[in-house]
Amino acid sequence: MASYTSTGFVPTLLCALLVIQALKFSHSNALTNVSCIRVERESLMKFKHDLIDPSERLSSWTGKDCCKWEGVECNEETSHVSKLDLRNPCDGPWECTLGGKIHPAVYELNHLKYLDLSFNNFSTQKIPASLASLQNLEYLNLSHGGFYGDLPGQLSNLSKLQYLDLSSDQWEHPLQTNNLQWLSTFSKLKYLDLSCVSLLNPKEWLSPINMLSSLEVLILRGCYLRDASASLHVNFTYLRFLDLSNNFINLSIPPWIQNFSKLSHLDLSSNDLQGIFPIVILENSQRLKFLDVSSNRLEGELLKNLTIFCKMQVLNLGYNKFSGQISDTKDDALICGQSDLKIIDVGNNNFSGHLPNQFWNFKNLESLDLSLNSISGPIPITMSQLSSLRNLCLSFNKLSGSIPESIGLLSNLELMDITNNQLHGVVNELHFANLTSLIYLFLDSNELVINVNASWVPLFQIHMITMSSCKVGPQFPNWLRTQRNIWELGMRNASISDEVPHWLLDVLSYVGSLDLSSNMLRGNISQIIGEKMPQLFQVSLSTNNLSGNIPNSLCMSEGLSFLDLSKNKLSGRLPQCWRKSQTNLGWISLGENKLNGLIPNSLCHLERLVVLGLHENGLSGVLPECLLKLNLTVLDLSDNQFIGRMLPFGQQSLSFAIINLERNYFTGDIPLQLCHLATLQYLSLVHNNISGGIPLCFDNFSRMWANSTSTPFIQLADAFPVMVNIKGTNLEFTKTLPYLFSIDLSSNSLDGQIPEGLTWLA
Ligand SMILES: *[C@@H]1O[C@H](CO)[C@@H](O)[C@H](O)[C@H]1NC(C)=O
Ligand SMILES: *[C@@H]1O[C@H](CO)[C@@H](O)[C@H](O)[C@H]1NC(C)=O
Ligand SMILES: *[C@@H]1O[C@H](CO)[C@@H](O)[C@H](O)[C@H]1NC(C)=O
Ligand SMILES: *[C@@H]1O[C@H](CO)[C@@H](O)[C@H](O)[C@H]1NC(C)=O
Ligand SMILES: *[C@@H]1O[C@H](CO)[C@@H](O)[C@H](O)[C@H]1NC(C)=O
Ligand SMILES: *[C@@H]1O[C@H](CO)[C@@H](O)[C@H](O)[C@H]1NC(C)=O
Ligand SMILES: *[C@@H]1O[C@H](CO)[C@@H](O)[C@H](O)[C@H]1NC(C)=O
Ligand SMILES: *[C@@H]1O[C@H](CO)[C@@H](O)[C@H](O)[C@H]1NC(C)=O
Ligand SMILES: *[C@@H]1O[C@H](CO)[C@@H](O)[C@H](O)[C@H]1NC(C)=O
Ligand SMILES: *[C@@H]1O[C@H](CO)[C@@H](O)[C@H](O)[C@H]1NC(C)=O
Ligand SMILES: *[C@@H]1O[C@H](CO)[C@@H](O)[C@H](O)[C@H]1NC(C)=O
Ligand SMILES: *[C@@H]1O[C@H](CO)[C@@H](O)[C@H](O)[C@H]1NC(C)=O
């Protein structure tokens, strides 16, 4: 999901897009020529009978020789069924699944050495204790099999097991076990994956594991592990693969992890590990290829000397508290003689220093993420030596200087994110000369000038591009015309002062996120928002010179969540066609235009609406009463020509924080229901014809505010850090917003006493 930042709608940390490899399964047909044993065939027939097999995977299960059936293998000498491999061969998650019940006859195949039922849907059953009668099993794979419930302790009878895989999904934890004692008999076990099996006793897991002296692969991802502190003498020294990610281990990295000299894969990510990362792990584990300790609270100056990482392929230190210089070498000299690194992700730490000046020894590097640190200095010209690079993320640092043209040689580059630095200078065609693979380009919040020829035809087809606060104009960038795949276009405050080009609609037909605000675009808005924009979910065209009516097609965008067309010259009536199915629409800002007519009742269909800004228009008439039921936080109707009694806000929805009705023709009393609005922070009724007295209950507000520490603005800010115009001043709702806390009732015909606590209002 995209997250909003104060610079627009840049989805940060796209860099985390890592390659997920699809596993290809090879399915071995039984090639043996032995004929099968009758009892075993009958067991298999019973088993098949109870299965649900919509894709007819078991259609070969007919005839006498069960050893020839798909997924069945027999021992050549004894003819006993030795292998049953019903692993789902399809790629799609729910294609080709077997379901139904597992007939207990299958547990009579007691010569079975290999049983694989992975990626099926036996979701109605527990793992039966009778499985334990398959005492010759060496390989048991029930991963993603759909089983649920307690693991039977009888499994400990399977003492010949070498491979045990009971893993399942990240988000469901269907299987659980009280403890891992039942494992300790598995002296031959090499491979154990219990990912997402809930350990009900999360502290007692290590000593049973330590009995498994043959263990090579241990995966306990998302098992709710807590403690790992036992000071144990490590028994399973053959370990080469250790994954304890997504648990709740909140200590320093336990010392026993240092003792695996054969370790090649270590994943401790997404725990709550603290303290200095022990470099000794790296010194002791010379074969380490994969290290992921991201999303913890680890510290240390780990990148001072990169040498120690040179033989690795994947290094992920992101989201920690690591610090110190990156590459603390004299005159930026070589760091690795030769490096195998493919992925370096050290984003969101506290690294400082300059980028190194030599990259030729990183020929395999595909992804480099240094974002959200304090790295300064220039982007070196030599970065073009990273010939395999696909992702380059340098955003939110202190890089300065201009972008070297040589970056345009990175012909494999798909993602370049350098937003929020102090880069300046001109970006021209040469910067993109060989970037044929580029699909994500984020340049916002630098001091860059984009200066490409009007006839330039880029070699890429971009999918997401943001250049907010760069100087893109004054002409509308003509090269965009060649792009057919744009999903996000962000050119806020890009100094574009031009007519909307006639071809823009074609370019935007698949757009989801569009921000062209704060430019000087002229022309009819219908040249930007067309009849059909099925993917549209956020639009900001605010602060331009656009004219025309608000397009009715906006009512057809089911996904629309954010609409800001404020500060233009839009005219006509508000769309009448808002629909209940627009369940995402939370923000409508149409202030400072030339709109007229009534607020349509259909607006009240938008049940998720949080912000409604219609100020400074020519809107008139009586407010529809249904507005009362919307859970609005901000309602700004100021500077219009509304008439009639002010609605009793607070009668239904209590979510209001800001109500601005200034400069209208509202009449009648101040409704008492306003006092129900416990989260109200700003109310202005200035310049209306309100009469009567100020309700005594207004006294409550000052008492409430006196104690207020948190406000709904904080939540609002996370979702929509965008300007709203109140009282003629732009207020950006960020966490630094001074709380408003104000009521202004002046210029009305109010009489009577001012309530005691409110005298400061007068
Ligand atoms: C099957 O066995 C027969 C005789 O026992 C033999 O002639 C034949 O070559 C074998 N076939 C295979 C595929 O091993
Ligand atoms: C179990 O099967 C799944 C795929 O169905 C596979 O990814 C996993 O590696 C298997 N486990 C073992 C130990 O072979
Ligand atoms: C899995 O099986 C259960 C019970 O037979 C069934 O309700 C469910 O729809 C199946 N799930 C899928 C994705 O096929
Ligand atoms: C487990 O092993 C014990 C002792 O060898 C035996 O008595 C018991 O029947 C076995 N359990 C199962 C379910 O096979
Ligand atoms: C190491 O493993 C062996 C065999 O599995 C076991 O007998 C021994 O108790 C274990 N040692 C420790 C310290 O756990
Ligand atoms: C670890 O988590 C436990 C349980 O949440 C808590 O009591 C303990 O204080 C935490 N320890 C540290 C060092 O954060
Ligand atoms: C690591 O191994 C060494 C040598 O085998 C041993 O002396 C030390 O106690 C072990 N440390 C841990 C934490 O197991
Ligand atoms: C970096 O570490 C390597 C191996 O750990 C060491 O040989 C080298 O001297 C170190 N370099 C510097 C500059 O500290
Ligand atoms: C970041 O590192 C600098 C020194 O390089 C240190 O002064 C500062 O406190 C660190 N900031 C955080 C948030 O850890
Ligand atoms: C870059 O593109 C030009 C022509 O577009 C080509 O001649 C040159 O070989 C390319 N360079 C690299 C490094 O791909
Ligand atoms: C408005 O908020 C109230 C209280 O939080 C909630 O019960 C109600 O369902 C909300 N209405 C809508 C339409 O979301
Ligand atoms: C404000 O806080 C004070 C002291 O904590 C408390 O006595 C008072 O009741 C609070 N007032 C309100 C309106 O919550």
mmCIF file of C-alpha atoms in Angstrom, residues 187-488:
data_model
loop_
_atom_site.group_PDB
_atom_site.id
_atom_site.type_symbol
_atom_site.label_atom_id
_atom_site.label_comp_id
_atom_site.label_asym_id
_atom_site.label_seq_id
_atom_site.Cartn_x
_atom_site.Cartn_y
_atom_site.Cartn_z
ATOM 1 C CA SER A 187 18.687 -37.706 16.260
ATOM 2 C CA LYS A 188 18.914 -37.987 12.469
ATOM 3 C CA LEU A 189 16.913 -34.874 11.714
ATOM 4 C CA LYS A 190 18.661 -32.603 9.236
ATOM 5 C CA TYR A 191 15.842 -30.298 8.223
ATOM 6 C CA LEU A 192 13.199 -28.782 10.479
ATOM 7 C CA ASP A 193 10.706 -26.157 9.363
ATOM 8 C CA LEU A 194 7.941 -25.295 11.829
ATOM 9 C CA SER A 195 7.210 -21.826 10.500
ATOM 10 C CA CYS A 196 3.978 -20.413 11.842
ATOM 11 C CA VAL A 197 3.406 -23.314 14.199
ATOM 12 C CA SER A 198 2.494 -21.552 17.421
ATOM 13 C CA LEU A 199 4.647 -22.490 20.350
ATOM 14 C CA LEU A 200 2.368 -22.201 23.339
ATOM 15 C CA ASN A 201 5.298 -22.264 25.685
ATOM 16 C CA PRO A 202 7.594 -19.873 23.847
ATOM 17 C CA LYS A 203 10.473 -20.028 26.295
ATOM 18 C CA GLU A 204 11.088 -23.756 26.231
ATOM 19 C CA TRP A 205 12.174 -24.292 22.693
ATOM 20 C CA LEU A 206 15.925 -24.262 22.641
ATOM 21 C CA SER A 207 16.915 -27.287 24.713
ATOM 22 C CA PRO A 208 14.900 -29.829 22.677
ATOM 23 C CA ILE A 209 16.380 -28.332 19.502
ATOM 24 C CA ASN A 210 19.825 -28.690 20.961
ATOM 25 C CA MET A 211 19.343 -32.464 21.093
ATOM 26 C CA LEU A 212 19.160 -32.543 17.282
ATOM 27 C CA SER A 213 22.848 -32.912 16.647
ATOM 28 C CA SER A 214 22.424 -33.644 12.914
ATOM 29 C CA LEU A 215 20.440 -30.518 12.205
ATOM 30 C CA GLU A 216 21.474 -28.524 9.150
ATOM 31 C CA VAL A 217 18.400 -26.418 8.470
ATOM 32 C CA LEU A 218 16.283 -24.836 11.205
ATOM 33 C CA ILE A 219 13.355 -22.592 10.278
ATOM 34 C CA LEU A 220 11.176 -21.285 13.102
ATOM 35 C CA ARG A 221 9.718 -18.228 11.411
ATOM 36 C CA GLY A 222 6.708 -16.681 13.134
ATOM 37 C CA CYS A 223 6.478 -19.234 15.944
ATOM 38 C CA TYR A 224 5.923 -16.677 18.716
ATOM 39 C CA LEU A 225 9.366 -17.457 20.135
ATOM 40 C CA ARG A 226 10.355 -15.148 22.947
ATOM 41 C CA ASP A 227 13.372 -16.212 24.861
ATOM 42 C CA ALA A 228 16.558 -17.382 23.230
ATOM 43 C CA SER A 229 18.902 -16.615 26.027
ATOM 44 C CA ALA A 230 19.854 -20.059 27.254
ATOM 45 C CA SER A 231 23.586 -20.186 27.607
ATOM 46 C CA LEU A 232 23.970 -23.481 25.899
ATOM 47 C CA HIS A 233 26.781 -25.427 24.501
ATOM 48 C CA VAL A 234 25.722 -25.745 20.914
ATOM 49 C CA ASN A 235 25.202 -29.322 19.898
ATOM 50 C CA PHE A 236 23.947 -28.832 16.361
ATOM 51 C CA THR A 237 27.160 -27.556 14.883
ATOM 52 C CA TYR A 238 26.310 -28.726 11.360
ATOM 53 C CA LEU A 239 23.751 -25.962 11.064
ATOM 54 C CA ARG A 240 23.965 -24.092 7.779
ATOM 55 C CA PHE A 241 20.555 -22.433 7.590
ATOM 56 C CA LEU A 242 18.944 -20.608 10.517
ATOM 57 C CA ASP A 243 15.750 -18.583 10.268
ATOM 58 C CA LEU A 244 14.219 -17.225 13.488
ATOM 59 C CA SER A 245 12.556 -14.246 11.835
ATOM 60 C CA ASN A 246 9.196 -12.760 12.800
ATOM 61 C CA ASN A 247 9.313 -13.751 16.434
ATOM 62 C CA PHE A 248 9.393 -11.730 19.620
ATOM 63 C CA ILE A 249 12.975 -12.230 20.713
ATOM 64 C CA ASN A 250 13.762 -9.020 22.566
ATOM 65 C CA LEU A 251 17.292 -9.494 23.826
ATOM 66 C CA SER A 252 20.719 -9.052 22.440
ATOM 67 C CA ILE A 253 21.720 -11.594 19.804
ATOM 68 C CA PRO A 254 22.278 -14.778 21.832
ATOM 69 C CA PRO A 255 25.896 -15.898 22.056
ATOM 70 C CA TRP A 256 25.250 -19.436 20.853
ATOM 71 C CA ILE A 257 24.529 -18.058 17.361
ATOM 72 C CA GLN A 258 28.216 -17.267 17.138
ATOM 73 C CA ASN A 259 29.211 -20.892 17.107
ATOM 74 C CA PHE A 260 28.013 -22.123 13.723
ATOM 75 C CA SER A 261 31.043 -22.291 11.512
ATOM 76 C CA LYS A 262 29.057 -23.814 8.636
ATOM 77 C CA LEU A 263 26.296 -21.239 8.639
ATOM 78 C CA SER A 264 25.473 -19.832 5.219
ATOM 79 C CA HIS A 265 22.031 -18.329 5.840
ATOM 80 C CA LEU A 266 21.074 -16.336 8.924
ATOM 81 C CA ASP A 267 17.732 -14.587 9.184
ATOM 82 C CA LEU A 268 16.862 -12.883 12.470
ATOM 83 C CA SER A 269 14.701 -10.172 10.930
ATOM 84 C CA SER A 270 11.558 -8.740 12.489
ATOM 85 C CA ASN A 271 12.263 -9.498 16.103
ATOM 86 C CA ASP A 272 13.076 -6.987 18.779
ATOM 87 C CA LEU A 273 16.792 -7.728 19.039
ATOM 88 C CA GLN A 274 18.833 -5.093 20.798
ATOM 89 C CA GLY A 275 22.396 -4.109 21.538
ATOM 90 C CA ILE A 276 25.553 -4.176 19.474
ATOM 91 C CA PHE A 277 25.621 -6.652 16.617
ATOM 92 C CA PRO A 278 28.457 -9.112 17.387
ATOM 93 C CA ILE A 279 30.851 -8.980 14.449
ATOM 94 C CA VAL A 280 32.282 -12.224 15.714
ATOM 95 C CA ILE A 281 29.329 -14.000 14.087
ATOM 96 C CA LEU A 282 30.696 -12.956 10.735
ATOM 97 C CA GLU A 283 34.223 -13.894 11.640
ATOM 98 C CA ASN A 284 33.171 -17.358 12.797
ATOM 99 C CA SER A 285 30.813 -18.029 9.932
ATOM 100 C CA GLN A 286 33.077 -17.622 6.953
ATOM 101 C CA ARG A 287 30.535 -19.253 4.646
ATOM 102 C CA LEU A 288 27.745 -16.815 5.358
ATOM 103 C CA LYS A 289 26.003 -15.804 2.134
ATOM 104 C CA PHE A 290 22.779 -14.408 3.488
ATOM 105 C CA LEU A 291 22.384 -12.141 6.496
ATOM 106 C CA ASP A 292 19.086 -10.477 7.328
ATOM 107 C CA VAL A 293 18.753 -8.746 10.685
ATOM 108 C CA SER A 294 16.361 -6.057 9.449
ATOM 109 C CA SER A 295 13.595 -4.604 11.614
ATOM 110 C CA ASN A 296 15.218 -4.886 15.014
ATOM 111 C CA ARG A 297 16.899 -2.383 17.287
ATOM 112 C CA LEU A 298 20.485 -3.396 16.676
ATOM 113 C CA GLU A 299 23.427 -1.038 16.938
ATOM 114 C CA GLY A 300 27.044 -0.922 15.895
ATOM 115 C CA GLU A 301 29.306 0.598 13.290
ATOM 116 C CA LEU A 302 28.985 -2.293 10.947
ATOM 117 C CA LEU A 303 29.907 -0.842 7.574
ATOM 118 C CA LYS A 304 33.191 0.776 8.496
ATOM 119 C CA ASN A 305 34.980 -2.109 6.937
ATOM 120 C CA LEU A 306 32.948 -3.776 4.224
ATOM 121 C CA THR A 307 35.564 -6.469 3.678
ATOM 122 C CA ILE A 308 33.774 -8.759 6.027
ATOM 123 C CA PHE A 309 30.681 -8.768 3.805
ATOM 124 C CA CYS A 310 32.402 -9.270 0.473
ATOM 125 C CA LYS A 311 31.637 -12.968 0.193
ATOM 126 C CA MET A 312 27.988 -12.520 0.994
ATOM 127 C CA GLN A 313 25.195 -12.297 -1.523
ATOM 128 C CA VAL A 314 22.456 -10.732 0.545
ATOM 129 C CA LEU A 315 23.039 -8.199 3.297
ATOM 130 C CA ASN A 316 19.982 -6.707 4.918
ATOM 131 C CA LEU A 317 20.506 -4.434 7.915
ATOM 132 C CA GLY A 318 17.493 -2.180 7.242
ATOM 133 C CA TYR A 319 15.349 -0.673 9.995
ATOM 134 C CA ASN A 320 17.829 -0.772 12.869
ATOM 135 C CA LYS A 321 20.002 1.696 14.738
ATOM 136 C CA PHE A 322 23.290 0.994 13.043
ATOM 137 C CA SER A 323 25.554 3.991 12.677
ATOM 138 C CA GLY A 324 29.036 5.111 11.704
ATOM 139 C CA GLN A 325 30.571 5.839 8.345
ATOM 140 C CA ILE A 326 29.882 3.680 5.336
ATOM 141 C CA SER A 327 33.206 2.627 3.891
ATOM 142 C CA ASP A 328 35.564 4.345 6.261
ATOM 143 C CA THR A 329 38.560 3.924 4.009
ATOM 144 C CA LYS A 330 41.240 6.390 3.098
ATOM 145 C CA ASP A 331 40.756 8.063 -0.267
ATOM 146 C CA ASP A 332 37.688 5.889 -0.877
ATOM 147 C CA ALA A 333 39.940 2.990 -1.805
ATOM 148 C CA LEU A 334 38.797 -0.476 -2.683
ATOM 149 C CA ILE A 335 36.649 -2.244 -0.205
ATOM 150 C CA CYS A 336 36.300 -5.674 -1.670
ATOM 151 C CA GLY A 337 38.775 -7.261 -4.003
ATOM 152 C CA GLN A 338 35.787 -8.885 -5.534
ATOM 153 C CA SER A 339 32.316 -9.025 -4.158
ATOM 154 C CA ASP A 340 29.510 -11.509 -4.566
ATOM 155 C CA LEU A 341 26.954 -9.136 -3.105
ATOM 156 C CA LYS A 342 23.649 -9.063 -4.940
ATOM 157 C CA ILE A 343 21.509 -7.195 -2.469
ATOM 158 C CA ILE A 344 22.598 -4.540 0.005
ATOM 159 C CA ASP A 345 19.817 -3.038 2.061
ATOM 160 C CA VAL A 346 20.956 -0.847 4.912
ATOM 161 C CA GLY A 347 18.091 1.650 4.723
ATOM 162 C CA ASN A 348 16.568 3.329 7.739
ATOM 163 C CA ASN A 349 19.584 3.412 10.013
ATOM 164 C CA ASN A 350 21.923 6.158 11.082
ATOM 165 C CA PHE A 351 24.807 5.648 8.667
ATOM 166 C CA SER A 352 26.838 8.673 7.671
ATOM 167 C CA GLY A 353 29.834 9.373 5.499
ATOM 168 C CA HIS A 354 30.252 9.519 1.723
ATOM 169 C CA LEU A 355 29.475 6.995 -0.951
ATOM 170 C CA PRO A 356 32.613 5.107 -1.951
ATOM 171 C CA ASN A 357 34.229 5.955 -5.235
ATOM 172 C CA GLN A 358 34.960 2.485 -6.552
ATOM 173 C CA PHE A 359 32.275 0.080 -7.584
ATOM 174 C CA TRP A 360 33.751 -2.090 -10.291
ATOM 175 C CA ASN A 361 34.163 -4.930 -7.835
ATOM 176 C CA PHE A 362 30.403 -5.027 -7.249
ATOM 177 C CA LYS A 363 29.583 -6.497 -10.631
ATOM 178 C CA ASN A 364 26.809 -8.662 -9.224
ATOM 179 C CA LEU A 365 25.040 -6.005 -7.211
ATOM 180 C CA GLU A 366 21.377 -5.832 -8.190
ATOM 181 C CA SER A 367 19.878 -3.848 -5.382
ATOM 182 C CA LEU A 368 21.397 -1.060 -3.327
ATOM 183 C CA ASP A 369 19.266 0.608 -0.676
ATOM 184 C CA LEU A 370 20.881 3.299 1.454
ATOM 185 C CA SER A 371 17.725 5.333 1.974
ATOM 186 C CA LEU A 372 16.808 7.016 5.250
ATOM 187 C CA ASN A 373 20.329 7.550 6.568
ATOM 188 C CA SER A 374 22.580 10.589 6.821
ATOM 189 C CA ILE A 375 24.869 9.930 3.900
ATOM 190 C CA SER A 376 26.337 13.076 2.387
ATOM 191 C CA GLY A 377 28.559 14.116 -0.482
ATOM 192 C CA PRO A 378 28.048 13.513 -4.181
ATOM 193 C CA ILE A 379 26.773 10.565 -6.171
ATOM 194 C CA PRO A 380 30.044 9.356 -7.668
ATOM 195 C CA ILE A 381 30.447 9.068 -11.430
ATOM 196 C CA THR A 382 31.793 5.585 -10.892
ATOM 197 C CA MET A 383 28.388 4.359 -9.801
ATOM 198 C CA SER A 384 27.886 3.457 -13.451
ATOM 199 C CA GLN A 385 30.227 0.527 -12.822
ATOM 200 C CA LEU A 386 27.336 -1.229 -11.090
ATOM 201 C CA SER A 387 26.402 -2.927 -14.318
ATOM 202 C CA SER A 388 23.879 -5.360 -12.823
ATOM 203 C CA LEU A 389 22.075 -2.790 -10.740
ATOM 204 C CA ARG A 390 18.282 -2.916 -10.890
ATOM 205 C CA ASN A 391 17.256 -0.992 -7.764
ATOM 206 C CA LEU A 392 18.973 2.136 -6.551
ATOM 207 C CA CYS A 393 17.486 3.762 -3.467
ATOM 208 C CA LEU A 394 19.269 6.762 -2.032
ATOM 209 C CA SER A 395 16.253 8.736 -0.817
ATOM 210 C CA PHE A 396 16.151 10.679 2.443
ATOM 211 C CA ASN A 397 19.863 11.331 2.824
ATOM 212 C CA LYS A 398 22.016 14.430 2.533
ATOM 213 C CA LEU A 399 23.498 13.817 -0.882
ATOM 214 C CA SER A 400 24.568 16.940 -2.706
ATOM 215 C CA GLY A 401 26.042 17.955 -6.033
ATOM 216 C CA SER A 402 24.570 17.059 -9.373
ATOM 217 C CA ILE A 403 23.552 13.652 -10.669
ATOM 218 C CA PRO A 404 26.325 12.297 -12.880
ATOM 219 C CA GLU A 405 25.258 11.623 -16.452
ATOM 220 C CA SER A 406 26.980 8.291 -16.240
ATOM 221 C CA ILE A 407 24.015 7.035 -14.258
ATOM 222 C CA GLY A 408 22.344 6.776 -17.648
ATOM 223 C CA LEU A 409 24.564 3.795 -18.429
ATOM 224 C CA LEU A 410 22.878 1.546 -15.891
ATOM 225 C CA SER A 411 20.919 -0.294 -18.516
ATOM 226 C CA ASN A 412 19.409 -2.773 -16.054
ATOM 227 C CA LEU A 413 18.088 -0.110 -13.723
ATOM 228 C CA GLU A 414 14.368 -0.503 -12.992
ATOM 229 C CA LEU A 415 14.017 1.667 -9.916
ATOM 230 C CA MET A 416 15.783 4.916 -9.114
ATOM 231 C CA ASP A 417 14.708 6.697 -5.947
ATOM 232 C CA ILE A 418 16.760 9.723 -4.952
ATOM 233 C CA THR A 419 14.026 11.852 -3.388
ATOM 234 C CA ASN A 420 14.669 14.130 -0.448
ATOM 235 C CA ASN A 421 18.316 14.936 -0.825
ATOM 236 C CA GLN A 422 20.124 18.157 -1.589
ATOM 237 C CA LEU A 423 20.918 17.331 -5.185
ATOM 238 C CA HIS A 424 20.888 20.125 -7.718
ATOM 239 C CA GLY A 425 21.812 20.807 -11.311
ATOM 240 C CA VAL A 426 20.343 19.773 -14.628
ATOM 241 C CA VAL A 427 18.935 16.395 -15.518
ATOM 242 C CA ASN A 428 18.945 15.803 -19.273
ATOM 243 C CA GLU A 429 18.511 13.046 -21.864
ATOM 244 C CA LEU A 430 21.978 11.675 -21.146
ATOM 245 C CA HIS A 431 20.915 10.763 -17.632
ATOM 246 C CA PHE A 432 18.463 8.321 -19.190
ATOM 247 C CA ALA A 433 20.422 7.381 -22.300
ATOM 248 C CA ASN A 434 20.574 3.629 -21.672
ATOM 249 C CA LEU A 435 17.921 3.252 -19.013
ATOM 250 C CA THR A 436 15.761 1.004 -21.132
ATOM 251 C CA SER A 437 14.415 -0.954 -18.155
ATOM 252 C CA LEU A 438 13.431 1.968 -15.973
ATOM 253 C CA ILE A 439 9.897 1.679 -14.557
ATOM 254 C CA TYR A 440 10.071 3.613 -11.270
ATOM 255 C CA LEU A 441 11.645 7.048 -11.105
ATOM 256 C CA PHE A 442 11.422 9.249 -8.020
ATOM 257 C CA LEU A 443 13.294 12.557 -7.995
ATOM 258 C CA ASP A 444 11.133 14.744 -5.711
ATOM 259 C CA SER A 445 12.355 17.253 -3.216
ATOM 260 C CA ASN A 446 15.729 18.127 -4.625
ATOM 261 C CA GLU A 447 16.729 21.224 -6.508
ATOM 262 C CA LEU A 448 16.844 19.554 -9.866
ATOM 263 C CA VAL A 449 16.082 21.126 -13.214
ATOM 264 C CA ILE A 450 14.729 18.703 -15.773
ATOM 265 C CA ASN A 451 15.866 19.938 -19.135
ATOM 266 C CA VAL A 452 15.157 17.579 -21.986
ATOM 267 C CA ASN A 453 14.417 18.367 -25.587
ATOM 268 C CA ALA A 454 10.734 18.587 -26.548
ATOM 269 C CA SER A 455 11.324 15.919 -29.161
ATOM 270 C CA TRP A 456 13.065 13.490 -26.806
ATOM 271 C CA VAL A 457 11.718 9.942 -26.939
ATOM 272 C CA PRO A 458 12.770 8.030 -23.849
ATOM 273 C CA LEU A 459 13.737 4.395 -24.206
ATOM 274 C CA PHE A 460 11.722 3.411 -21.148
ATOM 275 C CA GLN A 461 8.043 2.970 -20.430
ATOM 276 C CA ILE A 462 7.646 4.345 -16.952
ATOM 277 C CA HIS A 463 5.111 3.039 -14.455
ATOM 278 C CA MET A 464 5.591 5.427 -11.569
ATOM 279 C CA ILE A 465 7.265 8.806 -11.855
ATOM 280 C CA THR A 466 7.440 11.659 -9.384
ATOM 281 C CA MET A 467 9.333 14.891 -9.856
ATOM 282 C CA SER A 468 7.585 17.133 -7.376
ATOM 283 C CA SER A 469 9.478 20.302 -6.493
ATOM 284 C CA CYS A 470 11.826 19.812 -9.423
ATOM 285 C CA LYS A 471 11.785 22.405 -12.181
ATOM 286 C CA VAL A 472 10.067 20.496 -14.963
ATOM 287 C CA GLY A 473 8.357 23.400 -16.777
ATOM 288 C CA PRO A 474 7.552 25.935 -17.975
ATOM 289 C CA GLN A 475 6.354 23.663 -20.817
ATOM 290 C CA PHE A 476 4.361 20.585 -20.010
ATOM 291 C CA PRO A 477 6.862 17.718 -20.511
ATOM 292 C CA ASN A 478 6.212 16.611 -24.058
ATOM 293 C CA TRP A 479 8.069 13.312 -23.735
ATOM 294 C CA LEU A 480 5.361 11.995 -21.418
ATOM 295 C CA ARG A 481 3.343 11.640 -24.597
ATOM 296 C CA THR A 482 5.336 8.510 -25.420
ATOM 297 C CA GLN A 483 4.362 6.794 -22.174
ATOM 298 C CA ARG A 484 1.503 4.309 -22.122
ATOM 299 C CA ASN A 485 1.875 2.664 -18.773
ATOM 300 C CA ILE A 486 1.758 5.395 -16.183
ATOM 301 C CA TRP A 487 0.169 4.428 -12.904
ATOM 302 C CA GLU A 488 1.572 7.219 -10.791
#
